[in-house]
Amino acid sequence: MNGNTVGKAEILTGNINRIIMKIATPVAINNLFYSLYGLMDIIFVSQIGNIELATIVFVQPIESLFVAIGNGLAIASTSMIGKEIGRGGDGKTIIHQLLILALLIGSTAALFVFFFTEEFLRIFSIDQSLLELATLYFKILSVNILLLFFNHSYYGVKRARGETVAVTVINTFSISVKLVSLYATIVIFDLGFSGVLFSTFIGNVIIALFALYDLFFKNRIITVAGLFSIKFREMAELLRIAFPIIIEKSSMSFGQVIVNKYALSYGVNVLTAFGVTNRINSVIFRFLTGFGTGTSILVSQNLGAKQTDRVKNIVVSGVKISGILSTVLIGILILFREPVAAIFSNGNADVLNHTIDAISIYSISAIPWAVMQIIIGYFQGTGQTQYNLLISVARLYVFRIPIIVVLSQFGNIGAYSIWFGMLLSNIAVAVASFYFQKRKQAQLFRTI
């Protein structure tokens, strides 16, 4: 057995701390890579101007509302295709229905965005100073939407077939091309904001072309004829499984849109600083998410072996490890917050100061976030994923938005209402989810 592979015996009997690190570290590093791309994206955009950066910050959660639909369909397809393969089938019928749905829904969404862009943006109370660039962004997005739906569907198919390494390789290549395109279009050809959109489009086209080749020619996973055969039962089942996932992901995106509106109420520079801090934090946040994933793997197998005491110890160890890592990482970030913030401020002193303030306060929430990821990993491992939906919704709509609304009524604190609102809401949901997990764990273990 490969020295980097964790076997079943080791998962069930090995040293818990070492096993968590061994399983979680590769996932955490992979997450780190993708979040670093997002950070590089913001660095390039910040060199164009603060209005351009604020526009990206404001519109991306709105864009995520559409991405949530594609994600939901992909996750549902992974489950259905995987079960079909497990029963000895090939899942081709489901794949065909998935692509038909992606084509129909993606085309409808693309047409809607193209013809009603300005009206759609005004629903979210976009600031007039951002409207022109945001309209351009969404016009081009209308072309990207169909590609996004198709690409997410392709990811779902590959994951269901167990080909996760292939997805990582394709994504890595696509991201590399995007970065090269960003540099070329912004630094060399000076295309400005249009260069950002062009680079995203190029990256999506590359994935789509490879997906078409893989699905229809290389592996002949599906046929063109199959795309003209609608199976309503399979299509309905896909939608049934996808619907709650779409609701969860879109509600998270919509909640972020609301928070962005409050940040924008304090000025474009505050919104810019908020978006920059989110991207900086995401490097640490996504790294820590890997330890939640590692926890879920350990919990599921040990629970299957009815080792309830070991499951308890896994959760405790996971909280300790992620808590220590998050504290160290945030300590380093806060120590170097001024030079880090300066990278994104492009000489704007107001953006610089707001970003420094945000890192000093909001970024501390990585510590409660780390705890929450272990709890989420536990519920994934037990199969009680409905509680993760509850935690995610509560984080935004029970804690974050109400706290920000209340703090915003204190006129003297200004943008600090956003920074403290983010921190306090993450602390509150971490504490609540920790005690909630303990109660649900006790209930579950009584049935084993």
PDB file of C-alpha atoms in Angstrom, residues 348-358:
ATOM      1  CA  ASN A 348      -6.285  54.255  -2.081  1.00  0.00           C
ATOM      2  CA  ALA A 349      -5.736  55.163   1.589  1.00  0.00           C
ATOM      3  CA  ASP A 350      -9.428  54.760   2.450  1.00  0.00           C
ATOM      4  CA  VAL A 351      -9.584  51.207   1.069  1.00  0.00           C
ATOM      5  CA  LEU A 352      -6.293  50.423   2.820  1.00  0.00           C
ATOM      6  CA  ASN A 353      -7.520  51.593   6.233  1.00  0.00           C
ATOM      7  CA  HIS A 354     -10.871  49.817   5.943  1.00  0.00           C
ATOM      8  CA  THR A 355      -9.147  46.581   4.872  1.00  0.00           C
ATOM      9  CA  ILE A 356      -6.739  46.772   7.819  1.00  0.00           C
ATOM     10  CA  ASP A 357      -9.700  47.286  10.179  1.00  0.00           C
ATOM     11  CA  ALA A 358     -11.585  44.374   8.610  1.00  0.00           C
TER      12      ALA A 358
END
